[in-house]
Every structure is written in C-alpha cells, then in structure tokens.
C-alpha cells in the first residue's frame, strides 16, 4: 500500500523514531515498537495523529513483531 520512499520519511509523531509497516488482521498499520503504539492506514493514507493512535498490549506487540515488517508495494 505504501511505497518504500514514503516509509523512509515517515516517523512517529510522538518520539520521531521510525515506524514499521506491519500486516494486521484488517490490512496494514504503522507500528512504533518502542512506545507500543499503532497508527492506522485509511484508504492508503497514514493517520499519524497522536490522539488517533492506539496502545498495543504485550500479546499484540509480540504478534506484530513476530509478523515482521510488511513488504512495501
């Protein structure tokens, strides 16, 4: 959904660190494993608003890390 050029410049709005593009049950999301925050992608557009991110619990964190980064298209 997101190309590599865009992924290379996107950062977490909270800590300014890199984000991982991860395949999720409902598609793809951008994930900050340091803060355990997930940002949705809506119609191909990342929603990088701190208030719109959701917290990820320990179980989901392990699942997202195990899945690894999604291959950008």
mmCIF file of C-alpha atoms in Angstrom:
data_model
loop_
_atom_site.group_PDB
_atom_site.id
_atom_site.type_symbol
_atom_site.label_atom_id
_atom_site.label_comp_id
_atom_site.label_asym_id
_atom_site.label_seq_id
_atom_site.Cartn_x
_atom_site.Cartn_y
_atom_site.Cartn_z
ATOM 1 C CA UNK A 1 0.000 0.000 0.000
ATOM 2 C CA UNK A 2 2.752 2.463 0.980
ATOM 3 C CA UNK A 3 5.894 2.679 -1.113
ATOM 4 C CA UNK A 4 9.398 2.492 0.359
ATOM 5 C CA UNK A 5 10.175 6.169 -0.313
ATOM 6 C CA UNK A 6 7.261 7.250 1.864
ATOM 7 C CA UNK A 7 8.124 4.715 4.565
ATOM 8 C CA UNK A 8 11.678 6.047 4.683
ATOM 9 C CA UNK A 9 10.496 9.542 5.639
ATOM 10 C CA UNK A 10 7.571 8.727 7.934
ATOM 11 C CA UNK A 11 8.270 8.926 11.656
ATOM 12 C CA UNK A 12 6.212 8.567 14.797
ATOM 13 C CA UNK A 13 4.778 11.972 15.719
ATOM 14 C CA UNK A 14 5.375 11.258 19.396
ATOM 15 C CA UNK A 15 9.047 10.190 19.562
ATOM 16 C CA UNK A 16 10.168 10.999 15.994
ATOM 17 C CA UNK A 17 11.514 7.462 15.565
ATOM 18 C CA UNK A 18 10.990 5.108 12.613
ATOM 19 C CA UNK A 19 7.783 3.172 12.146
ATOM 20 C CA UNK A 20 7.285 -0.394 10.965
ATOM 21 C CA UNK A 21 4.735 -1.234 8.303
ATOM 22 C CA UNK A 22 3.093 -4.385 9.656
ATOM 23 C CA UNK A 23 0.390 -6.607 8.196
ATOM 24 C CA UNK A 24 -2.572 -6.664 10.561
ATOM 25 C CA UNK A 25 -5.780 -8.693 10.542
ATOM 26 C CA UNK A 26 -7.594 -5.770 8.954
ATOM 27 C CA UNK A 27 -4.866 -4.812 6.445
ATOM 28 C CA UNK A 28 -1.727 -2.870 7.336
ATOM 29 C CA UNK A 29 -0.746 -0.468 10.066
ATOM 30 C CA UNK A 30 2.253 1.602 11.070
ATOM 31 C CA UNK A 31 3.706 0.444 14.372
ATOM 32 C CA UNK A 32 6.075 2.043 16.861
ATOM 33 C CA UNK A 33 7.500 -0.875 18.874
ATOM 34 C CA UNK A 34 9.328 1.467 21.263
ATOM 35 C CA UNK A 35 6.127 3.089 22.545
ATOM 36 C CA UNK A 36 3.847 0.197 21.551
ATOM 37 C CA UNK A 37 1.567 2.482 19.576
ATOM 38 C CA UNK A 38 -0.217 1.564 16.340
ATOM 39 C CA UNK A 39 -1.316 4.032 13.678
ATOM 40 C CA UNK A 40 -3.981 3.005 11.211
ATOM 41 C CA UNK A 41 -3.795 3.462 7.461
ATOM 42 C CA UNK A 42 -7.067 4.674 5.998
ATOM 43 C CA UNK A 43 -7.603 4.415 2.233
ATOM 44 C CA UNK A 44 -3.828 4.302 1.742
ATOM 45 C CA UNK A 45 -3.218 7.369 3.919
ATOM 46 C CA UNK A 46 -1.379 7.000 7.251
ATOM 47 C CA UNK A 47 -3.247 8.618 10.146
ATOM 48 C CA UNK A 48 -0.275 9.897 12.159
ATOM 49 C CA UNK A 49 -2.113 11.750 14.894
ATOM 50 C CA UNK A 50 -1.061 11.001 18.462
ATOM 51 C CA UNK A 51 -4.659 11.104 19.674
ATOM 52 C CA UNK A 52 -5.732 8.639 16.975
ATOM 53 C CA UNK A 53 -3.064 6.018 17.731
ATOM 54 C CA UNK A 54 -3.965 3.026 19.837
ATOM 55 C CA UNK A 55 -1.971 1.342 22.565
ATOM 56 C CA UNK A 56 -0.794 -2.201 21.935
ATOM 57 C CA UNK A 57 -0.710 -4.726 24.768
ATOM 58 C CA UNK A 58 2.071 -7.273 25.369
ATOM 59 C CA UNK A 59 0.340 -10.072 23.454
ATOM 60 C CA UNK A 60 -0.372 -7.983 20.353
ATOM 61 C CA UNK A 61 3.136 -6.477 20.486
ATOM 62 C CA UNK A 62 4.655 -9.967 20.339
ATOM 63 C CA UNK A 63 2.346 -10.882 17.461
ATOM 64 C CA UNK A 64 3.186 -7.746 15.447
ATOM 65 C CA UNK A 65 6.936 -8.204 15.979
ATOM 66 C CA UNK A 66 6.691 -11.888 15.008
ATOM 67 C CA UNK A 67 4.895 -10.986 11.792
ATOM 68 C CA UNK A 68 7.701 -8.623 10.892
ATOM 69 C CA UNK A 69 7.545 -5.687 8.517
ATOM 70 C CA UNK A 70 5.129 -5.957 5.613
ATOM 71 C CA UNK A 71 6.691 -5.773 2.173
ATOM 72 C CA UNK A 72 6.051 -2.289 0.750
ATOM 73 C CA UNK A 73 4.427 -2.129 -2.653
#
